[in-house]
């Protein structure tokens, strides 16, 4: 009997709740027979206990059921409003709204406008939203937006108060980057002695004016001038470090170290997603670390890179050939492969030209035991502009200058062990083997600043006043940007930098173009 009373009473109240819930839409519903509380049957029941039970339980039952109805309706509205808040937060950080170039104030304004528009578009018509707020936080490479709302809804049945149920919620969205999946990057860095010169034109000028930086304008290394009887060996790199001069290799190391830290922070998957291999070259080629996702180890490797103090030259052709072999042995059809060449682009193959034929630098180049040679001279002058004192080092004329790879030096009479010195810019053909593998070749040209033309004023200083400075300034350095661009897969894959800020910007652009991809996500 008691069970029957409960059942009929519940059906009756539920019918009332359904009727009131639909009243706002002006559609009264007719209670079905299953909801109808049979009052006539109830009034004919002669058992007094039924009436007593009804009286005792009516109020608490009514409260419980009203709470259930209110909770159900409130939860449904809360879900709708939370969906709207999520949309608002995402709109605040969307690519069309967020830009790293914006100031925090401008970004707050743009994000707020987009968030409110998105929120209002999804809010149910009968919602009573009382407030909305958006707070944005900008980092160098990301934006976080927190959207908060409050509101109320009418209760079906209430015992006290204003008959309203409070609603509220928060949504947080993030826009930034994460590492791309299934990417292999082979990084080849020039660690020859020319990468130890000043990092920017201002530093180069300061070093050139420093007597302790003797002979460091073209390349820093252990220097002496035996032709002048100067046997005082000076390690110019050690002096540069002790004086705090910022060198080309320093800014490259810093930019790559920072980007590797960023790669670690943005790694979306602890498993293999982005792999990087690190390689260096001067006259030789060195594998520092094969492909790995251990960015901590790579960062340590970068920070520990150094430049040798002996005259080892710069053999770009040999380094690219060796990198080609490494890529060929590791390339995968399931992964995109990229190569990144970082260099000042001047090839200076000191002491390696006797092997120029096999290396492919100068086919047909021959050095005989008595010092004579056959090759394409850069100036085609006889005698060579480079002559021994006391005659001095002649300034070469501009006539008959070779347009292709050539041997600017040696003189037939000898050059203190550098009879096989070559000087030339990078040849784009050296990059073709890597590109033919289907690899995207990207280049970062760390600009080779114009050298001082000492030869025009003092012909007697073998190291600082050698005519090769003039040759480099007039016939090599102007061509380097276009040569590096032709080495890359396309002009859009070639970058140029000449100071710390531009090197850092170029490295970031390379990684953002190939290694990272933008993401927008809710964070709650």
Coordinates of C-alpha atoms in Angstrom, one line a residue:
X1 CA 0.0 0.0 0.0
X2 CA 2.8 2.5 1.0
X3 CA 4.6 1.6 -2.2
X4 CA 1.5 2.4 -4.2
X5 CA 1.2 5.8 -2.6
X6 CA 4.8 6.6 -3.3
X7 CA 4.5 5.6 -6.9
X8 CA 1.3 7.6 -7.5
X9 CA 2.6 10.6 -5.8
X10 CA 5.9 10.6 -7.7
X11 CA 4.1 10.3 -11.0
X12 CA 1.9 13.2 -10.1
X13 CA 4.8 15.5 -9.1
X14 CA 6.9 14.4 -12.1
X15 CA 4.0 15.4 -14.3
X16 CA 3.8 18.8 -12.7
X17 CA 7.6 19.3 -13.1
X18 CA 7.4 18.3 -16.8
X19 CA 4.5 20.7 -17.3
X20 CA 6.3 23.6 -15.7
X21 CA 9.6 22.9 -17.5
X22 CA 7.7 23.2 -20.8
X23 CA 5.7 26.2 -19.9
X24 CA 8.4 28.6 -21.0
X25 CA 7.8 27.4 -24.6
X26 CA 4.1 28.0 -24.3
X27 CA 3.3 24.3 -24.8
X28 CA 1.3 22.8 -21.9
X29 CA 1.5 19.0 -21.9
X30 CA -1.3 16.7 -20.9
X31 CA -0.4 14.3 -18.1
X32 CA -0.5 10.7 -19.4
X33 CA -2.4 8.0 -17.7
X34 CA 0.9 6.6 -16.3
X35 CA 1.5 10.0 -14.6
X36 CA -2.1 10.5 -13.4
X37 CA -2.5 10.5 -9.6
X38 CA -5.8 8.7 -9.0
X39 CA -7.2 11.1 -6.4
X40 CA -10.7 9.5 -6.6
X41 CA -9.3 6.1 -5.7
X42 CA -7.2 7.7 -3.0
X43 CA -10.3 9.4 -1.4
X44 CA -12.2 6.2 -1.3
X45 CA -9.4 4.4 0.6
X46 CA -10.7 4.0 4.1
X47 CA -7.4 3.0 5.7
X48 CA -6.3 6.0 7.9
X49 CA -2.7 5.0 7.8
X50 CA -2.5 6.1 4.1
X51 CA -3.5 9.6 4.9
X52 CA -1.1 9.8 7.8
X53 CA 1.8 8.5 5.6
X54 CA 0.9 10.9 2.9
X55 CA 0.8 13.9 5.2
X56 CA 4.1 13.0 6.9
X57 CA 6.0 12.3 3.6
X58 CA 4.5 14.8 1.3
X59 CA 6.8 17.7 2.1
X60 CA 10.2 15.9 2.1
X61 CA 9.2 13.9 -1.0
X62 CA 8.3 17.2 -2.7
X63 CA 11.7 18.7 -1.7
X64 CA 13.7 15.7 -2.8
X65 CA 11.9 15.5 -6.2
X66 CA 12.3 19.2 -6.8
X67 CA 16.0 19.0 -6.0
X68 CA 16.3 16.2 -8.5
X69 CA 14.4 18.1 -11.2
X70 CA 16.4 21.2 -10.5
X71 CA 19.7 19.3 -10.6
X72 CA 18.8 17.6 -13.9
X73 CA 17.8 20.9 -15.5
X74 CA 20.7 22.8 -14.0
X75 CA 23.2 20.2 -15.1
X76 CA 21.9 20.3 -18.7
X77 CA 22.2 24.1 -18.8
X78 CA 25.6 24.0 -17.1
X79 CA 26.9 21.6 -19.8
X80 CA 25.7 23.9 -22.5
X81 CA 27.3 26.9 -20.9
X82 CA 30.6 25.0 -20.4
X83 CA 30.6 24.0 -24.1
X84 CA 30.2 27.7 -24.9
X85 CA 33.0 28.6 -22.5
X86 CA 35.3 26.0 -24.2
X87 CA 34.5 27.5 -27.6
X88 CA 35.2 31.0 -26.2
X89 CA 38.6 30.0 -24.8
X90 CA 39.6 28.3 -28.1
X91 CA 38.5 31.3 -30.0
X92 CA 40.7 33.5 -27.9
X93 CA 43.9 31.6 -28.9
X94 CA 42.9 30.8 -32.5
X95 CA 45.5 31.5 -35.3
X96 CA 43.4 34.3 -36.7
X97 CA 43.4 36.0 -33.3
X98 CA 46.7 35.2 -31.7
X99 CA 50.0 36.5 -33.0
X100 CA 53.4 36.6 -31.3
X101 CA 53.9 40.1 -32.7
X102 CA 51.0 41.5 -30.7
X103 CA 51.6 43.3 -27.5
X104 CA 49.9 41.8 -24.4
X105 CA 47.4 44.7 -24.4
X106 CA 46.5 44.3 -28.0
X107 CA 46.3 40.5 -27.6
X108 CA 44.0 40.8 -24.6
X109 CA 41.6 43.0 -26.6
X110 CA 41.5 40.8 -29.7
X111 CA 41.1 37.6 -27.6
X112 CA 38.3 39.1 -25.5
X113 CA 36.3 40.2 -28.5
X114 CA 36.7 36.8 -30.2
X115 CA 35.9 34.9 -26.9
X116 CA 32.7 36.9 -26.2
X117 CA 31.5 36.4 -29.8
X118 CA 32.0 32.7 -29.7
X119 CA 30.4 32.4 -26.2
X120 CA 27.3 34.3 -27.1
X121 CA 26.8 32.3 -30.3
X122 CA 26.4 29.1 -28.2
X123 CA 24.6 30.3 -25.1
X124 CA 21.0 28.9 -24.8
X125 CA 18.4 31.6 -25.3
X126 CA 16.9 31.3 -21.9
X127 CA 20.2 31.4 -20.0
X128 CA 20.7 34.1 -17.4
X129 CA 24.5 34.7 -17.7
X130 CA 25.5 37.4 -15.2
X131 CA 29.2 37.8 -16.0
X132 CA 32.1 36.7 -18.2
X133 CA 35.8 37.4 -18.0
X134 CA 38.9 36.5 -20.1
X135 CA 42.5 36.6 -18.9
X136 CA 45.3 36.1 -21.3
X137 CA 49.0 35.3 -20.6
X138 CA 51.6 35.7 -23.3
X139 CA 54.9 33.9 -23.4
X140 CA 57.5 34.3 -26.1
X141 CA 56.1 31.4 -28.1
X142 CA 52.6 30.7 -26.6
X143 CA 49.4 32.2 -25.4
X144 CA 47.1 30.9 -22.6
X145 CA 43.6 32.1 -22.2
X146 CA 41.3 31.5 -19.2
X147 CA 37.6 32.2 -19.8
X148 CA 35.2 32.3 -16.8
X149 CA 31.4 32.7 -16.6
X150 CA 28.7 32.9 -14.0
X151 CA 25.0 32.7 -14.3
X152 CA 21.6 31.6 -12.8
X153 CA 18.6 29.5 -13.8
X154 CA 15.1 29.3 -12.4
X155 CA 14.3 26.4 -10.1
X156 CA 11.1 24.4 -10.7
X157 CA 10.2 24.2 -7.0
X158 CA 11.8 26.0 -4.1
X159 CA 11.4 26.2 -0.4
X160 CA 13.1 29.5 0.1
X161 CA 15.4 32.1 -1.5
X162 CA 15.0 33.9 -4.8
X163 CA 14.1 30.7 -6.7
X164 CA 17.4 30.7 -8.7
X165 CA 20.2 28.2 -9.0
X166 CA 23.8 29.5 -9.5
X167 CA 25.9 28.3 -12.4
X168 CA 29.5 29.0 -13.3
X169 CA 32.6 27.5 -14.9
X170 CA 36.1 28.1 -16.4
X171 CA 37.7 27.0 -19.6
X172 CA 41.5 27.3 -20.3
X173 CA 43.0 27.1 -23.8
X174 CA 46.6 27.1 -25.0
X175 CA 48.1 28.0 -28.4
X176 CA 51.7 27.2 -29.1
X177 CA 53.8 24.5 -30.7
X178 CA 54.8 20.9 -30.4
X179 CA 57.4 18.8 -32.1
X180 CA 56.4 17.3 -35.4
X181 CA 56.1 13.6 -35.7
X182 CA 58.3 11.3 -37.8
X183 CA 61.0 13.8 -38.7
X184 CA 64.7 13.2 -39.0
X185 CA 67.1 16.2 -39.1
X186 CA 70.8 16.0 -39.9
X187 CA 72.6 19.1 -38.7
X188 CA 76.1 19.9 -40.2
X189 CA 78.0 22.7 -38.5
X190 CA 81.2 24.4 -39.7
X191 CA 83.8 24.5 -36.9
X192 CA 86.7 25.7 -39.0
X193 CA 88.8 28.6 -37.8
X194 CA 86.9 31.2 -39.8
X195 CA 83.9 30.5 -37.6
X196 CA 86.0 31.8 -34.7
X197 CA 86.1 35.4 -36.0
X198 CA 83.8 38.1 -34.7
X199 CA 80.1 37.3 -34.6
X200 CA 79.0 40.6 -36.0
X201 CA 80.5 43.6 -37.8
X202 CA 80.9 45.6 -34.6
X203 CA 82.8 42.7 -32.9
X204 CA 84.9 42.2 -36.0
X205 CA 85.9 45.9 -36.0
X206 CA 86.9 45.7 -32.3
X207 CA 88.9 42.6 -32.8
X208 CA 90.7 44.1 -35.8
X209 CA 91.7 47.0 -33.7
X210 CA 93.0 44.8 -30.9
X211 CA 96.8 44.1 -31.2
X212 CA 96.3 40.8 -29.5
X213 CA 93.9 39.7 -32.2
X214 CA 96.7 39.7 -34.8
X215 CA 95.8 37.7 -38.0
X216 CA 92.3 37.0 -36.7
X217 CA 90.3 38.9 -39.3
X218 CA 90.2 36.0 -41.8
X219 CA 90.4 33.1 -39.3
X220 CA 91.4 32.8 -35.7
X221 CA 94.1 30.2 -34.9
X222 CA 97.6 29.8 -33.6
X223 CA 99.6 32.5 -35.5
X224 CA 103.1 33.5 -36.1
X225 CA 105.0 35.1 -39.1
X226 CA 108.2 33.1 -39.6
X227 CA 109.0 35.1 -42.7
X228 CA 109.5 38.2 -40.5
X229 CA 111.3 36.2 -37.9
X230 CA 108.2 36.3 -35.7
X231 CA 108.3 33.0 -33.7
X232 CA 106.0 34.2 -31.0
X233 CA 103.1 31.7 -31.1
X234 CA 99.8 33.3 -30.2
X235 CA 96.5 31.4 -29.7
X236 CA 94.2 34.1 -30.9
X237 CA 91.1 32.1 -30.0
X238 CA 92.2 31.8 -26.4
X239 CA 92.8 35.5 -26.3
X240 CA 89.3 36.2 -27.8
X241 CA 87.7 33.9 -25.2
X242 CA 89.6 35.5 -22.3
X243 CA 88.5 39.0 -23.5
X244 CA 84.8 38.0 -23.9
X245 CA 84.7 38.5 -27.7
X246 CA 81.5 36.9 -29.1
X247 CA 82.5 34.7 -32.1
X248 CA 80.5 33.2 -35.0
X249 CA 80.6 29.8 -33.5
X250 CA 79.3 31.1 -30.1
X251 CA 76.1 32.6 -31.5
X252 CA 75.5 29.4 -33.5
X253 CA 75.9 27.2 -30.4
X254 CA 73.6 29.4 -28.4
X255 CA 70.8 29.5 -30.9
X256 CA 71.0 25.7 -31.4
X257 CA 71.2 25.0 -27.7
X258 CA 68.1 27.2 -27.1
X259 CA 66.1 25.5 -29.9
X260 CA 67.0 22.0 -28.5
X261 CA 65.7 23.0 -25.1
X262 CA 62.5 24.2 -26.8
X263 CA 62.3 20.9 -28.7
X264 CA 62.6 19.1 -25.4
X265 CA 59.9 21.2 -23.8
X266 CA 57.5 20.8 -26.7
X267 CA 57.9 17.1 -27.3
X268 CA 54.4 15.7 -27.5
X269 CA 55.4 12.1 -27.3
X270 CA 58.2 10.6 -25.2
X271 CA 58.7 8.0 -27.9
X272 CA 60.6 8.7 -31.1
X273 CA 58.9 11.6 -32.9
X274 CA 61.7 14.1 -33.8
X275 CA 65.2 12.8 -34.2
X276 CA 68.3 14.9 -34.7
X277 CA 71.8 13.9 -35.8
X278 CA 74.8 16.3 -35.1
X279 CA 77.9 16.5 -37.3
X280 CA 80.7 19.0 -37.7
X281 CA 83.5 19.7 -40.2
X282 CA 86.6 21.6 -40.9
X283 CA 89.1 19.8 -43.2
X284 CA 87.7 16.6 -41.8
X285 CA 84.2 15.4 -41.0
X286 CA 83.0 14.3 -37.5
X287 CA 79.9 12.5 -36.3
X288 CA 79.2 14.0 -32.9
X289 CA 76.0 12.1 -32.3
X290 CA 73.9 10.0 -34.7
X291 CA 70.1 10.4 -34.9
X292 CA 68.6 10.6 -31.5
X293 CA 65.6 12.1 -29.5
X294 CA 67.8 12.7 -26.5
X295 CA 67.7 16.5 -26.6
X296 CA 69.6 16.8 -23.3
X297 CA 72.6 14.9 -24.8
X298 CA 72.4 16.9 -28.0
X299 CA 72.3 20.2 -26.1
X300 CA 75.4 19.1 -24.2
X301 CA 77.1 18.2 -27.4
X302 CA 76.3 21.6 -28.9
X303 CA 77.6 23.5 -25.8
X304 CA 80.9 21.5 -26.0
X305 CA 81.7 22.2 -29.6
X306 CA 85.1 23.8 -30.1
X307 CA 87.4 24.9 -32.9
X308 CA 90.9 23.5 -33.2
X309 CA 93.8 25.9 -33.0
X310 CA 95.9 24.4 -35.8
X311 CA 95.4 25.2 -39.4
X312 CA 93.0 22.6 -40.6
X313 CA 91.2 24.4 -43.4
X314 CA 87.6 24.1 -44.5
X315 CA 86.6 21.3 -46.8
X316 CA 82.9 21.8 -47.4
X317 CA 82.7 19.4 -50.4
X318 CA 84.2 16.5 -48.4
X319 CA 81.8 17.2 -45.4
X320 CA 78.7 17.2 -47.6
X321 CA 79.8 14.0 -49.3
X322 CA 80.2 12.3 -45.9
X323 CA 76.8 13.6 -44.7
X324 CA 75.3 12.2 -47.9
X325 CA 76.6 8.8 -46.9
X326 CA 75.2 9.1 -43.4
X327 CA 71.7 10.1 -44.7
X328 CA 71.7 7.3 -47.3
X329 CA 72.4 4.8 -44.5
X330 CA 69.6 6.1 -42.3
X331 CA 66.9 7.5 -44.5
X332 CA 63.4 6.0 -44.0
X333 CA 60.3 6.1 -46.2
X334 CA 58.2 6.5 -43.1
X335 CA 59.9 9.7 -41.9
X336 CA 60.5 13.1 -43.5
X337 CA 64.2 13.9 -43.7
X338 CA 65.8 17.3 -43.6
X339 CA 69.5 18.4 -43.7
X340 CA 70.6 21.7 -42.2
X341 CA 74.0 23.2 -43.2
X342 CA 75.4 26.0 -41.0
X343 CA 78.6 27.6 -42.4
X344 CA 80.2 30.9 -43.5
X345 CA 80.4 29.2 -46.9
X346 CA 84.1 29.8 -47.7
X347 CA 86.0 26.7 -48.6
X348 CA 89.7 26.9 -47.7
X349 CA 91.2 23.5 -48.3
X350 CA 94.7 24.1 -46.9
X351 CA 97.0 21.1 -47.1
X352 CA 94.4 18.9 -48.8
X353 CA 94.6 19.9 -52.4
X354 CA 97.2 17.2 -53.3
X355 CA 94.1 15.0 -53.0
X356 CA 91.9 17.4 -55.0
X357 CA 91.4 15.0 -57.8
X358 CA 89.9 12.2 -55.8
X359 CA 87.9 14.6 -53.6
X360 CA 86.5 16.2 -56.7
X361 CA 87.3 19.8 -55.8
X362 CA 89.7 20.5 -58.7
X363 CA 89.8 17.6 -61.1
X364 CA 93.1 17.4 -62.9
X365 CA 94.9 19.4 -60.3
X366 CA 98.5 18.1 -60.0
X367 CA 101.3 19.1 -57.7
X368 CA 104.7 17.8 -58.7
X369 CA 107.5 16.9 -56.2
X370 CA 109.4 20.1 -57.2
X371 CA 106.4 22.3 -56.4
X372 CA 105.2 23.1 -59.8
X373 CA 101.4 22.7 -60.4
X374 CA 98.9 22.6 -63.2
X375 CA 95.5 24.0 -62.4
X376 CA 93.2 27.0 -63.1
X377 CA 94.7 30.0 -61.5
X378 CA 92.3 32.6 -60.2
X379 CA 94.2 35.6 -61.7
X380 CA 96.1 33.9 -64.5
X381 CA 99.0 36.2 -63.7
X382 CA 102.7 35.4 -64.1
X383 CA 104.4 35.7 -61.8
X384 CA 101.8 35.0 -59.1
X385 CA 100.7 38.1 -57.1
X386 CA 102.0 36.3 -54.0
X387 CA 105.7 36.9 -53.9
X388 CA 108.3 36.7 -51.2
X389 CA 109.7 39.8 -49.4
X390 CA 111.4 42.1 -49.9
X391 CA 109.4 42.6 -53.0
X392 CA 106.2 42.3 -51.2
X393 CA 102.7 40.9 -51.9
X394 CA 101.4 42.4 -55.1
X395 CA 97.9 43.6 -55.4
X396 CA 96.3 41.5 -58.2
X397 CA 94.8 43.1 -61.2
X398 CA 91.2 42.7 -62.1
X399 CA 92.0 41.3 -65.6
X400 CA 91.7 37.7 -66.5
X401 CA 89.9 36.7 -63.3
X402 CA 88.7 33.1 -63.4
X403 CA 84.9 32.7 -63.3
X404 CA 85.1 29.1 -62.0
X405 CA 86.9 27.1 -59.2
X406 CA 90.5 28.1 -59.2
X407 CA 93.7 28.1 -57.2
X408 CA 94.4 31.6 -56.1
X409 CA 97.6 30.5 -54.3
X410 CA 100.2 28.8 -54.4
X411 CA 103.1 30.6 -56.0
X412 CA 105.5 28.3 -57.8
X413 CA 108.3 29.5 -55.5
X414 CA 106.7 28.2 -52.4
X415 CA 104.6 29.5 -49.6
X416 CA 105.9 28.2 -46.3
X417 CA 104.1 24.9 -46.5
X418 CA 100.9 26.3 -48.1
X419 CA 101.8 25.6 -51.7
X420 CA 98.4 23.9 -52.1
X421 CA 96.2 26.5 -50.7
X422 CA 92.8 27.0 -52.3
X423 CA 90.1 29.6 -51.6
X424 CA 86.6 29.5 -53.0
X425 CA 82.9 29.8 -52.1
X426 CA 80.7 26.8 -51.7
X427 CA 79.7 25.1 -55.0
X428 CA 75.9 24.4 -55.1
X429 CA 76.7 21.2 -57.0
X430 CA 78.2 19.8 -53.7
X431 CA 74.7 19.8 -52.2
X432 CA 73.0 18.0 -55.1
X433 CA 73.7 14.5 -53.8
X434 CA 71.8 15.1 -50.6
X435 CA 68.9 16.7 -52.4
X436 CA 68.7 13.9 -54.9
X437 CA 67.8 11.6 -52.0
X438 CA 64.5 13.5 -51.6
X439 CA 65.9 15.3 -48.6
X440 CA 64.9 18.9 -47.9
X441 CA 68.2 20.9 -47.8
X442 CA 68.1 24.0 -45.7
X443 CA 71.1 26.4 -45.3
X444 CA 72.1 29.0 -42.7
X445 CA 74.7 31.3 -44.1
X446 CA 76.5 32.9 -41.2
X447 CA 77.6 36.0 -43.1
X448 CA 81.3 36.3 -44.0
X449 CA 82.0 39.9 -43.3
X450 CA 84.2 41.9 -45.7
X451 CA 87.8 41.6 -44.9
X452 CA 90.2 44.6 -44.4
X453 CA 92.2 45.3 -47.5
X454 CA 95.6 45.4 -45.8
X455 CA 97.3 44.5 -49.0
X456 CA 96.6 47.8 -50.6
X457 CA 98.6 49.7 -47.9
X458 CA 101.2 47.3 -46.7
X459 CA 102.6 44.5 -48.9
X460 CA 105.1 43.2 -46.4
X461 CA 102.9 41.4 -43.8
X462 CA 102.5 37.8 -45.0
X463 CA 99.5 37.0 -42.8
X464 CA 97.4 40.2 -42.4
X465 CA 98.3 41.8 -45.7
X466 CA 98.0 38.9 -48.1
X467 CA 96.3 39.5 -51.3
X468 CA 93.8 36.7 -50.7
X469 CA 91.8 39.3 -48.7
X470 CA 91.3 41.3 -51.8
X471 CA 90.3 38.2 -53.8
X472 CA 87.9 37.2 -51.1
X473 CA 86.3 40.6 -50.9
X474 CA 86.0 41.1 -54.6
X475 CA 85.3 37.7 -56.0
X476 CA 84.1 35.3 -53.3
X477 CA 82.2 37.1 -50.5
X478 CA 79.7 38.9 -52.8
X479 CA 78.6 35.6 -54.3
X480 CA 78.1 33.6 -51.1
X481 CA 74.4 34.4 -50.4
X482 CA 73.3 33.3 -53.9
X483 CA 75.6 30.2 -53.7
X484 CA 74.1 29.2 -50.3
X485 CA 70.6 29.8 -51.6
X486 CA 71.3 27.6 -54.7
X487 CA 72.7 24.9 -52.3
X488 CA 69.3 24.8 -50.5
X489 CA 66.3 23.0 -51.9
X490 CA 64.7 26.4 -52.7
X491 CA 65.2 30.0 -51.9
X492 CA 62.7 29.7 -49.1
X493 CA 64.9 27.1 -47.5
X494 CA 68.0 29.4 -47.4
X495 CA 68.6 31.8 -44.4
X496 CA 71.2 34.5 -43.9
X497 CA 72.4 35.9 -40.5
X498 CA 75.1 38.2 -39.4
X499 CA 74.7 38.7 -35.6
X500 CA 73.3 36.9 -32.6
X501 CA 69.7 38.1 -33.1
X502 CA 69.5 37.1 -36.7
X503 CA 71.1 33.7 -36.2
X504 CA 68.7 33.0 -33.4
X505 CA 65.8 34.1 -35.6
X506 CA 66.9 32.0 -38.5
X507 CA 67.3 28.9 -36.4
X508 CA 63.8 29.4 -34.9
X509 CA 62.3 29.9 -38.4
X510 CA 63.9 26.7 -39.7
X511 CA 62.6 24.6 -36.7
X512 CA 59.2 26.2 -36.9
X513 CA 58.9 25.5 -40.6
X514 CA 60.0 21.9 -40.4
X515 CA 60.4 20.5 -36.9
X516 CA 57.5 22.2 -35.0
X517 CA 53.9 22.6 -35.8
X518 CA 51.3 24.9 -34.2
X519 CA 48.7 23.5 -31.8
X520 CA 45.5 24.9 -30.2
X521 CA 44.0 22.9 -27.4
X522 CA 41.9 23.0 -24.2
X523 CA 44.0 22.3 -21.2
X524 CA 41.3 21.4 -18.7

